[in-house]
Tab-separated table of C-alpha atoms (C1' of nucleotides) in Angstrom:
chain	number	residue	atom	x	y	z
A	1	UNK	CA	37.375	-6.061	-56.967
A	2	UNK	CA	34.410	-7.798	-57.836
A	3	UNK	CA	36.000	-10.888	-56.343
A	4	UNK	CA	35.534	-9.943	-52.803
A	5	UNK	CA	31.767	-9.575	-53.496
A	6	UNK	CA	31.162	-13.058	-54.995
A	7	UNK	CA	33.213	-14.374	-51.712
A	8	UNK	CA	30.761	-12.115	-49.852
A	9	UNK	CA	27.902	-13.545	-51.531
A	10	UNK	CA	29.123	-17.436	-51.069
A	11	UNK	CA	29.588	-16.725	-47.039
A	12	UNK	CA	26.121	-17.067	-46.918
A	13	UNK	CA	25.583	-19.849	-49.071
A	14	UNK	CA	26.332	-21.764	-52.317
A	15	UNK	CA	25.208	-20.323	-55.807
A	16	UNK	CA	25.318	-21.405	-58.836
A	17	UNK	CA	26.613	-18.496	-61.643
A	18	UNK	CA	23.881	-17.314	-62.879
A	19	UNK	CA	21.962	-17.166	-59.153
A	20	UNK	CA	25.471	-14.946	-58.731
A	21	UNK	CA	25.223	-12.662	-61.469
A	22	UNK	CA	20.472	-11.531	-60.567
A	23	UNK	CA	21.568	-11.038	-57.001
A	24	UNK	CA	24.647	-8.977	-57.855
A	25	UNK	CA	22.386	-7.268	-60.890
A	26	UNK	CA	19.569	-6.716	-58.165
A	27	UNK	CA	21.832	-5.545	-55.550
A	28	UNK	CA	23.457	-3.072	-57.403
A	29	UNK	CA	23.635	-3.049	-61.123
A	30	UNK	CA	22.073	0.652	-60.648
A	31	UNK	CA	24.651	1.599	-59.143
A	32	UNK	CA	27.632	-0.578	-60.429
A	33	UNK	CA	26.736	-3.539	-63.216
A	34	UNK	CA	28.579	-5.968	-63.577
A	35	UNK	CA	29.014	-7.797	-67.158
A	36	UNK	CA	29.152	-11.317	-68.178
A	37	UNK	CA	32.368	-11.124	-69.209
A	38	UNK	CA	33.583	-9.797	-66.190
A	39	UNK	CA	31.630	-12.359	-63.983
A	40	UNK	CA	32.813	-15.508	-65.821
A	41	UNK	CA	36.670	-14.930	-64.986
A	42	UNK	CA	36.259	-13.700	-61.813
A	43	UNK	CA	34.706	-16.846	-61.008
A	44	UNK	CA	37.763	-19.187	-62.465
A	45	UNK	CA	40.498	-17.270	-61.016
A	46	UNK	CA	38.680	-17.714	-57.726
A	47	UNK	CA	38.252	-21.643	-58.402
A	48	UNK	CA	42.118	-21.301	-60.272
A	49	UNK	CA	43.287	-19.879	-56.427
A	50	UNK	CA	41.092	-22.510	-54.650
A	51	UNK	CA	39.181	-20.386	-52.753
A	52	UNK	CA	35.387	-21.813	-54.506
A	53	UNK	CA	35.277	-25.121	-55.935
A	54	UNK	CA	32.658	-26.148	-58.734
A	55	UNK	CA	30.093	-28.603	-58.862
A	56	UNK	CA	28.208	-29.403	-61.627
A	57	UNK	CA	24.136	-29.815	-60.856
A	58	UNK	CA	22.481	-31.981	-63.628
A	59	UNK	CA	18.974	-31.363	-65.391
A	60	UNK	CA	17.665	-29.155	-62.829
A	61	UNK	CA	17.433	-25.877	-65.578
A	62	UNK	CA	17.464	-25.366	-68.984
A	63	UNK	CA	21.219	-25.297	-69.031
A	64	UNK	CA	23.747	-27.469	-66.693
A	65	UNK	CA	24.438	-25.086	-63.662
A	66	UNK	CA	27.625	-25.276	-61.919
A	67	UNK	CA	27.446	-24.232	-58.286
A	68	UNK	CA	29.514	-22.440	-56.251
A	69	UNK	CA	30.850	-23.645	-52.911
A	70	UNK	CA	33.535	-21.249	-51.125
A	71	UNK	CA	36.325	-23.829	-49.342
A	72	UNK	CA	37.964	-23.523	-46.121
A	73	UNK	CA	40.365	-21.575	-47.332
A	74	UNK	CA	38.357	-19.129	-49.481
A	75	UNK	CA	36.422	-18.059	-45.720
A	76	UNK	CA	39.838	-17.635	-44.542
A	77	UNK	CA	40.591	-15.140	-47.619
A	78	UNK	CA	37.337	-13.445	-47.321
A	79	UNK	CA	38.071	-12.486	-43.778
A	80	UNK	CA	41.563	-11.181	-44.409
A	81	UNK	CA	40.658	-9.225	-47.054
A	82	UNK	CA	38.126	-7.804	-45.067
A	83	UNK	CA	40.755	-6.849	-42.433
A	84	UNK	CA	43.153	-5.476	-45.041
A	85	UNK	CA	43.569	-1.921	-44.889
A	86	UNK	CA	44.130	-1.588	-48.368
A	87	UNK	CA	40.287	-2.577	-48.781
A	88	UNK	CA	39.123	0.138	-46.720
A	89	UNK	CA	41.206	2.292	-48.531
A	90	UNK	CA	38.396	5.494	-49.619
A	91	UNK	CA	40.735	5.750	-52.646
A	92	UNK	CA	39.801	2.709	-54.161
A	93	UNK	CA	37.214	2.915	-56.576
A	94	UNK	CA	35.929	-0.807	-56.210
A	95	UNK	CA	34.735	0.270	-52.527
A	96	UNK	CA	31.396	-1.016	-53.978
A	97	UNK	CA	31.957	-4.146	-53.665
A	98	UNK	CA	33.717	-3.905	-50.615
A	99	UNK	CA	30.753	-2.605	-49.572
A	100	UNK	CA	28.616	-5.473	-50.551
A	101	UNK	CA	31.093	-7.998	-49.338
A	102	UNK	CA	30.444	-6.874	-45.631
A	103	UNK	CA	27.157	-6.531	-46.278
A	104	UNK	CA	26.561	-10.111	-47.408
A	105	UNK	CA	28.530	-10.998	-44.952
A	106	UNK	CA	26.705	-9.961	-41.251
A	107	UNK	CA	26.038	-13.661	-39.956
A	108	UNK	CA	28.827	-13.261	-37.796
A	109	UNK	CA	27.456	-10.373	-36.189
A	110	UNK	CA	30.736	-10.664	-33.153
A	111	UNK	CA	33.658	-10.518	-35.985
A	112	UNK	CA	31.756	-8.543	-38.522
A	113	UNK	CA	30.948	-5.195	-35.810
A	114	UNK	CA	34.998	-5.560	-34.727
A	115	UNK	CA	35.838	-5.259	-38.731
A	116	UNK	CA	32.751	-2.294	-39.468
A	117	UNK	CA	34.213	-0.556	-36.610
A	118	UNK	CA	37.825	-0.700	-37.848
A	119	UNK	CA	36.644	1.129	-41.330
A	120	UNK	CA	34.609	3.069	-39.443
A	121	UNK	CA	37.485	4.674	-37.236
A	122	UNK	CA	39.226	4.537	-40.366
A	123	UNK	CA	36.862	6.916	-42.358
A	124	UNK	CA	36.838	8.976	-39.034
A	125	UNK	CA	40.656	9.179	-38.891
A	126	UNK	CA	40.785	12.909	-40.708
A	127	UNK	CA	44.582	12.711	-41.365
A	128	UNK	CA	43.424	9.146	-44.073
A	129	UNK	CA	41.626	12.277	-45.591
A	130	UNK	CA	43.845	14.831	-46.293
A	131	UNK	CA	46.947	12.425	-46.832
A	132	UNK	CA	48.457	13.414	-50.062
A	133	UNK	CA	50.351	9.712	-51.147
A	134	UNK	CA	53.629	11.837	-51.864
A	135	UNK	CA	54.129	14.802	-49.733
A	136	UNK	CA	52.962	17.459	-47.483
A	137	UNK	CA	50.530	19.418	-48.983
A	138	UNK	CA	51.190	23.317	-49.607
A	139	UNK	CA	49.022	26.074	-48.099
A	140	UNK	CA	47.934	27.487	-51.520
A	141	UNK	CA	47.382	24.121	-52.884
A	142	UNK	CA	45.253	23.366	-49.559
A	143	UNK	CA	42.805	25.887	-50.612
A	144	UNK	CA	41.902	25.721	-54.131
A	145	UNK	CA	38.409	26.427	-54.652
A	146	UNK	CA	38.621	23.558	-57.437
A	147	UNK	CA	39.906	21.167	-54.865
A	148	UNK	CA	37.231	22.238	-51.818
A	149	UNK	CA	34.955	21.279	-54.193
A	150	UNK	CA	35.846	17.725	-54.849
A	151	UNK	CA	36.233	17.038	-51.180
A	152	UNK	CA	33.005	18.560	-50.206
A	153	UNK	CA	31.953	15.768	-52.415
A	154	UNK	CA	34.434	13.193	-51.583
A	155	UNK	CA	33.640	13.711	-47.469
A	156	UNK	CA	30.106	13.696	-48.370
A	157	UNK	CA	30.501	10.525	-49.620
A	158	UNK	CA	32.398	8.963	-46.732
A	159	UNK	CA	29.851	10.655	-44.183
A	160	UNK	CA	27.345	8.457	-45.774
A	161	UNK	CA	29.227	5.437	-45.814
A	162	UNK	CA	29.574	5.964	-41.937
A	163	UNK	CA	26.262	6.664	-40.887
A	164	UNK	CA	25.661	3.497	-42.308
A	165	UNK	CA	27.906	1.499	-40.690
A	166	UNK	CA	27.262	2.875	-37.253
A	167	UNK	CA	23.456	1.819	-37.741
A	168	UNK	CA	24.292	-1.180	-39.178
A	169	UNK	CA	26.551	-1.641	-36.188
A	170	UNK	CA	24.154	-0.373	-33.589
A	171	UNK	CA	21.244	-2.918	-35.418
A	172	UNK	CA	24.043	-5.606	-34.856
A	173	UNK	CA	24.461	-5.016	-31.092
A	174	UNK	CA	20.759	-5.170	-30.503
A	175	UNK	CA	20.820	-8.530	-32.348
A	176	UNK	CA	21.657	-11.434	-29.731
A	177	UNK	CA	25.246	-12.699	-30.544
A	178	UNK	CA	26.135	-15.694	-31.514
A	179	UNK	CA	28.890	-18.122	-30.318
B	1	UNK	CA	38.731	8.229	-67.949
B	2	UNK	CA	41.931	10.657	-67.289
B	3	UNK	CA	42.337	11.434	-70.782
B	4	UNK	CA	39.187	13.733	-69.632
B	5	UNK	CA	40.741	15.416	-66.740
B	6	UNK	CA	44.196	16.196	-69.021
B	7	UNK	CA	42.142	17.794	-71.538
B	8	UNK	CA	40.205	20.041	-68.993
B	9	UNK	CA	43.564	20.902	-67.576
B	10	UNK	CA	44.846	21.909	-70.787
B	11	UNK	CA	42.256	23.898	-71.818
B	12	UNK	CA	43.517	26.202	-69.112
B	13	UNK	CA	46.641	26.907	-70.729
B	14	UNK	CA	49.572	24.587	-72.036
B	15	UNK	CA	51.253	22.456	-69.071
B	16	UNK	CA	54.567	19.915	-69.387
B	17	UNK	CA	53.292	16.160	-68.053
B	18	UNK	CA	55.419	16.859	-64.932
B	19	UNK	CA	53.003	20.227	-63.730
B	20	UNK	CA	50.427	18.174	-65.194
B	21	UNK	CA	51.476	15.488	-62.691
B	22	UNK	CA	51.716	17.660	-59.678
B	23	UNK	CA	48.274	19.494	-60.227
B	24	UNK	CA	46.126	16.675	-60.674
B	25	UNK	CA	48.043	15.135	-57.509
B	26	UNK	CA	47.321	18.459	-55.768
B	27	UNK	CA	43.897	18.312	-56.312
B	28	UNK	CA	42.299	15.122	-55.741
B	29	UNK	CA	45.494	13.245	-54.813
B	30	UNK	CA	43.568	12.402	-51.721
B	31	UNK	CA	41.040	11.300	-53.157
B	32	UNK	CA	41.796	9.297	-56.704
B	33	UNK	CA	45.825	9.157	-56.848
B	34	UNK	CA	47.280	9.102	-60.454
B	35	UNK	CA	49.895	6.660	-61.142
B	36	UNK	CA	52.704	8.380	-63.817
B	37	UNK	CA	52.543	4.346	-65.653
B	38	UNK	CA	48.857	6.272	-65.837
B	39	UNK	CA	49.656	9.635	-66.995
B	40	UNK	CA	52.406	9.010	-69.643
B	41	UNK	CA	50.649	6.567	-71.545
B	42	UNK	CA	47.369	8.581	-71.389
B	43	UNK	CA	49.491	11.678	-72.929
B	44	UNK	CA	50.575	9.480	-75.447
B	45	UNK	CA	47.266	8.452	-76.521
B	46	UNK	CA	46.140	12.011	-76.347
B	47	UNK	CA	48.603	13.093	-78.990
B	48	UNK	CA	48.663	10.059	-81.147
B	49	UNK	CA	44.843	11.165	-81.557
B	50	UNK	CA	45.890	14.895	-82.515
B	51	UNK	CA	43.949	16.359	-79.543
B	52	UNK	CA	47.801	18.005	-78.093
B	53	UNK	CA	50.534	18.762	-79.397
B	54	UNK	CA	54.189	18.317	-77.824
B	55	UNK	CA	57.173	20.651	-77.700
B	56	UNK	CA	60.130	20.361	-76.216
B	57	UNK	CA	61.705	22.976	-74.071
B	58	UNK	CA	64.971	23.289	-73.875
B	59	UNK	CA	67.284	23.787	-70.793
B	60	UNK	CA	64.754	25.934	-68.136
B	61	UNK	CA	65.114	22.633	-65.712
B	62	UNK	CA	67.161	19.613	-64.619
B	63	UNK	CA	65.378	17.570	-67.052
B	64	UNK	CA	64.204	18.498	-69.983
B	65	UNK	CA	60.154	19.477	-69.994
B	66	UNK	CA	57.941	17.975	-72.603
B	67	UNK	CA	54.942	20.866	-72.873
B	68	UNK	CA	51.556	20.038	-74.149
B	69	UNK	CA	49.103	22.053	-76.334
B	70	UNK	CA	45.577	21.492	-76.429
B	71	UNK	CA	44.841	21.388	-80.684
B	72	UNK	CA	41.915	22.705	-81.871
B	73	UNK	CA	40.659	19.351	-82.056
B	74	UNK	CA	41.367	18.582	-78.378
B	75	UNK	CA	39.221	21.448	-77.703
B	76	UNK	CA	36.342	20.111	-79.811
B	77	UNK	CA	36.578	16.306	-78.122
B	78	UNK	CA	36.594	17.927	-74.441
B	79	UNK	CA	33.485	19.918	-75.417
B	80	UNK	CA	32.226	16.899	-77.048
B	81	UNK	CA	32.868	14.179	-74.044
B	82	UNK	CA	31.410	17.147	-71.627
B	83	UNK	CA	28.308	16.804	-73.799
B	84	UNK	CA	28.511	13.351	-73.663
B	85	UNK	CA	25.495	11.741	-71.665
B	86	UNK	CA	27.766	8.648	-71.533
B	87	UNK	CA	30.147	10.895	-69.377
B	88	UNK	CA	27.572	11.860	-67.248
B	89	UNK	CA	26.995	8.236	-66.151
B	90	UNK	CA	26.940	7.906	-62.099
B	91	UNK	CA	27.921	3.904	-62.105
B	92	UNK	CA	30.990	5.700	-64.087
B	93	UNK	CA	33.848	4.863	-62.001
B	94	UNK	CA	35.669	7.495	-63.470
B	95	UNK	CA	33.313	10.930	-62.629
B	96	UNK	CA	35.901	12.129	-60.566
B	97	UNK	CA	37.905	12.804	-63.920
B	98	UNK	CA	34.327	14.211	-65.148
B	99	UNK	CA	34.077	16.387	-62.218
B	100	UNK	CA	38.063	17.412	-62.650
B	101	UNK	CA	37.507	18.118	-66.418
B	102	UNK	CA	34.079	20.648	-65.640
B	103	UNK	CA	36.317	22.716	-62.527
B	104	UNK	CA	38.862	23.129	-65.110
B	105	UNK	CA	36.841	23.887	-68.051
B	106	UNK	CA	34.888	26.894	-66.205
B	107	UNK	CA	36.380	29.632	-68.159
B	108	UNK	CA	33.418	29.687	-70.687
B	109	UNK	CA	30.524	30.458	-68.328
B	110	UNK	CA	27.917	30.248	-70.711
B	111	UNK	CA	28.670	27.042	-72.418
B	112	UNK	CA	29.373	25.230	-69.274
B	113	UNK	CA	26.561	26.385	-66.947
B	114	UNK	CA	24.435	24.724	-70.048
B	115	UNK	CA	26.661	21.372	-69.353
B	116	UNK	CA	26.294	21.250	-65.751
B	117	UNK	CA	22.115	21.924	-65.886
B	118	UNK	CA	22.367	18.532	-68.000
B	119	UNK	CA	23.955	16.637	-65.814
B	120	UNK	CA	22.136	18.206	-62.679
B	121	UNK	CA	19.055	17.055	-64.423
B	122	UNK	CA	20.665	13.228	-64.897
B	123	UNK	CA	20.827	13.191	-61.288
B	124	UNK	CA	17.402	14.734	-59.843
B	125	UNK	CA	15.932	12.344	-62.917
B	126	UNK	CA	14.887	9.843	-60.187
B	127	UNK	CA	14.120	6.646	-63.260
B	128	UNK	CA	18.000	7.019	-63.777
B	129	UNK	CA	18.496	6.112	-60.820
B	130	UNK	CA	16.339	3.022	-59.970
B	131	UNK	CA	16.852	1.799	-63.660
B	132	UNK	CA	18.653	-1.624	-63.300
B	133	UNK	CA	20.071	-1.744	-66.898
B	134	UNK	CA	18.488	-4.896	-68.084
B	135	UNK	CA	15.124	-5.706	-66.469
B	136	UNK	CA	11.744	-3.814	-64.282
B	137	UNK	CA	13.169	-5.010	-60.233
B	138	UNK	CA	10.735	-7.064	-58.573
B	139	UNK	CA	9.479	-5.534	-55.015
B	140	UNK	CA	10.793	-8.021	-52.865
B	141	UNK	CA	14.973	-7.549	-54.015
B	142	UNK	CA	13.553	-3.619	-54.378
B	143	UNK	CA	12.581	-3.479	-50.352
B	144	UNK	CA	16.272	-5.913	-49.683
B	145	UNK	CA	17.646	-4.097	-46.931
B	146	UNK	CA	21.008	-4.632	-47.632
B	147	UNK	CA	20.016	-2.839	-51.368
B	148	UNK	CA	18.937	-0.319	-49.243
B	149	UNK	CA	21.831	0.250	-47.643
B	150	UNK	CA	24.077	0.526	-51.213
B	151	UNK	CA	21.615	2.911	-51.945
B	152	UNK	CA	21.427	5.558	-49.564
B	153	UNK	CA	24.828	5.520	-49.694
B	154	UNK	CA	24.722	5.697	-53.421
B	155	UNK	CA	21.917	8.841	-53.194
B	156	UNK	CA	24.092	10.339	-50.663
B	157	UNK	CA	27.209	10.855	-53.077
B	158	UNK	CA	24.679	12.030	-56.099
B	159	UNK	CA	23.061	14.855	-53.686
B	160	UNK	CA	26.552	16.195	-52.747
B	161	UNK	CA	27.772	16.658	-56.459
B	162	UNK	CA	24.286	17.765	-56.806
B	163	UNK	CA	24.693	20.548	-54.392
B	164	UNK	CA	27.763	21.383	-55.452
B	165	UNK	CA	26.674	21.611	-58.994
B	166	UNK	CA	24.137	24.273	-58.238
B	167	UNK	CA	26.460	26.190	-56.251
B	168	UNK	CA	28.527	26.685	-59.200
B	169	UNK	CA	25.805	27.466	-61.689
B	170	UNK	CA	24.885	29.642	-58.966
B	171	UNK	CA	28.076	31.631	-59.078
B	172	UNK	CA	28.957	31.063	-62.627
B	173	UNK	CA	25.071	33.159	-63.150
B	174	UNK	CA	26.227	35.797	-60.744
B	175	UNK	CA	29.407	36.196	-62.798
B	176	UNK	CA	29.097	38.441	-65.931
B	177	UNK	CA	28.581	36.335	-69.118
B	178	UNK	CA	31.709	36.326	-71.562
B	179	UNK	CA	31.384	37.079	-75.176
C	1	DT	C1'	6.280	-25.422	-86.279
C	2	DG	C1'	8.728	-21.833	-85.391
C	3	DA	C1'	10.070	-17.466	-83.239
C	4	DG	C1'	11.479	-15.537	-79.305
C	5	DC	C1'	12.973	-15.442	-74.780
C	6	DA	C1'	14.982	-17.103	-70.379
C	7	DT	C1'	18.380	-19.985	-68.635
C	8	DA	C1'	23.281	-20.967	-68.283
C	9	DC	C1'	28.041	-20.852	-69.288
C	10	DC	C1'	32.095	-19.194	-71.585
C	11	DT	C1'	35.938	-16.953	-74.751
C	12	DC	C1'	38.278	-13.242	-76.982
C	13	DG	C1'	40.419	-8.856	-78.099
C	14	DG	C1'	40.988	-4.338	-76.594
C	15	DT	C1'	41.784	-0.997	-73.074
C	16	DG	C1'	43.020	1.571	-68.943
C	17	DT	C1'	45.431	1.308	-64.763
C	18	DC	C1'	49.139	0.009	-61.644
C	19	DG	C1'	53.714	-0.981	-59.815
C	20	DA	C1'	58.257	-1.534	-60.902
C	21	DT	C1'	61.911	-0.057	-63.310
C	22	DA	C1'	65.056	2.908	-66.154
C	23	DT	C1'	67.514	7.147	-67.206
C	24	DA	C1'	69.686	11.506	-66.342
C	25	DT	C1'	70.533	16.166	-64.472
C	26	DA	C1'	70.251	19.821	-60.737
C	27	DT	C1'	69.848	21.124	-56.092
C	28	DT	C1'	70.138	20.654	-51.191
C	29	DG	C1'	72.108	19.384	-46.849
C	30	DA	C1'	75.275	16.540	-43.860
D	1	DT	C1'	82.345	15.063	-51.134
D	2	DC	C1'	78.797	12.156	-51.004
D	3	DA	C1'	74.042	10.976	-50.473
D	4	DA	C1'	69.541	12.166	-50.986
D	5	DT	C1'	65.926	14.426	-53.103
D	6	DA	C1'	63.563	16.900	-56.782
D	7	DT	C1'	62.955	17.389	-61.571
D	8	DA	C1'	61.369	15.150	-65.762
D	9	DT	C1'	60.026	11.565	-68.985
D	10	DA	C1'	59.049	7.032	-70.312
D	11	DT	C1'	58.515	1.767	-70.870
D	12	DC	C1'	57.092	-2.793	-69.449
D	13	DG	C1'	54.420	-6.754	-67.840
D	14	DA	C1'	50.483	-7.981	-65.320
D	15	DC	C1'	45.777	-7.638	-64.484
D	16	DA	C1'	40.780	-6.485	-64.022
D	17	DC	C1'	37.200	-5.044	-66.696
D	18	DC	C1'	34.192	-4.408	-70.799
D	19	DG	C1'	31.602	-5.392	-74.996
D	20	DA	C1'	30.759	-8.473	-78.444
D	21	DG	C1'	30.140	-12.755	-79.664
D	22	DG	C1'	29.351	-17.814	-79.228
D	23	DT	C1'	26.859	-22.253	-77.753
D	24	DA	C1'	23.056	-24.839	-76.241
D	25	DT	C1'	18.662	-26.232	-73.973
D	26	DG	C1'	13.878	-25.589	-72.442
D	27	DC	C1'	9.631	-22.971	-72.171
D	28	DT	C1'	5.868	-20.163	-73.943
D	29	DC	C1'	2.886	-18.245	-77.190
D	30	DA	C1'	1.259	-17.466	-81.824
DNA sequence: TGAGCATACCTCGGTGTCGATATATATTGA
DNA sequence: TCAATATATATCGACACCGAGGTATGCTCA
């Protein structure tokens, strides 16, 4: 969910809502937008969980700004849902901002290459591909015309995803690591 | 959404939710699992609308099978939400119901070659696709990198179902017209 | 002076999806 | 004979998301 992303986006550094909501617009509201009203509650249950706490910054703007700090325990979160398999999961349709989670998220260039590479081998993995949920999948069923057609597009899509990450890995191995 | 998908199946020919079930499983399974808390409900809705009908047959299995009827009316809202530009959407989470809805809907060649040209054309439209819903993108968060990255990724996915949309106008022009 | 817009936050109702659960019969295999 | 499994349908609560609407201040331009 969109949660993930505004925990990606805090990693780097404190924002206030509305900061939030132009770089998540600019990112990728051509792609996925995102709508006030879907911002807004994110942001509470995050603060209700105490993963961000809330400060409020007076008379800088037009309107009092509260800003965004992610705690202790929100990094913590952040990194295991990162981890979790479920979030690698090509099934889920929120992959987005999975996506932009790790990708606000490279200033740890050690930890984030270990957790790229685990989605990575996980996209490579062919048997995550073909696994039905349920049951083995029948001969006939295997191949429908109708069905090779949404995985040339589905496999399509994961190809891309992981010729990004290996650059994005390979740029991150060139990079000098820290720690 | 599903409701989409259902109705494209059904225009085949009249299924009970439990074939239903198994086919949509069958065929992108892999790919967008459907939960039966999903299906049931979305049947209902369908038929509270008047877009199927239900009858129930008695004693061909352990259970006893619900079957569904596409109305004429169904058959006017699938062509309708196939027209749909809305439908069409790419940040639509849902296109994989789209794209299930046009494989099963291919009977009428004519009709639907027309329907796929549209949404070929959304694609290749390349101001659809840079459009940021609210506001012109200033060059700096245009040339982001990390936008970049959401984007190539999100161009990859568009030039597969691309592809595979000309393919089948392709074949649906080599097939003789109906009517 | 006033309109309009950007800034900034938030609530509310409706909806679609999920996971868990319920029910009940028929078939298969140990 | 007993336990699974497959068949078949359905409800329920929880939850994330959306669109519409609300509130209020400060800035700019006519």
């Amino acid at each position: 969910m969109l949660e993930l992303a505004i925990l990606g986006f805090l990693s780097d550094h404190p924002l206030h809502g509305y900061e939030l909501r132009k770089r998540v617009a600019a990112l990728m509201g051509h792609v996925r937008p995102v709508a006030d009203g879907t911002l807004y509650p994110a942001i509470k249950r995050l603060a209700a969980a105490g993963w961000v706490t809330r400060k409020d910054e007076p008379g800088v703007a037009a309107a009092p700004r509260r800003v965004l700090y992610l705690t202790g325990e929100g990094r913590e979160e952040l990194e295991r849902r990162l981890r979790e398999p479920a979030d690698l999961d090509i099934s889920d349709e929120n992959r987005w901002f999975t996506l932009l989670a790790f990708l606000r998220h490279l200033d740890e260039p050690d930890a984030q290459a270990a957790v790229l590479r685990r989605r990575l081998a996980f996209l490579e993995e062919p048997t995550s591909f073909f696994y039905d949920g349920e049951r083995p999948m029948a001969a006939e069923e295997f191949a429908d015309p109708f069905r090779q057609g949404l995985l040339v597009i589905a496999q399509a899509t994961s190809h891309a995803e992981l010729t990004w990450l290996r650059n994005t890995i390979a740029e991150l191995e060139k990079a000098p690591a820290a720690g």
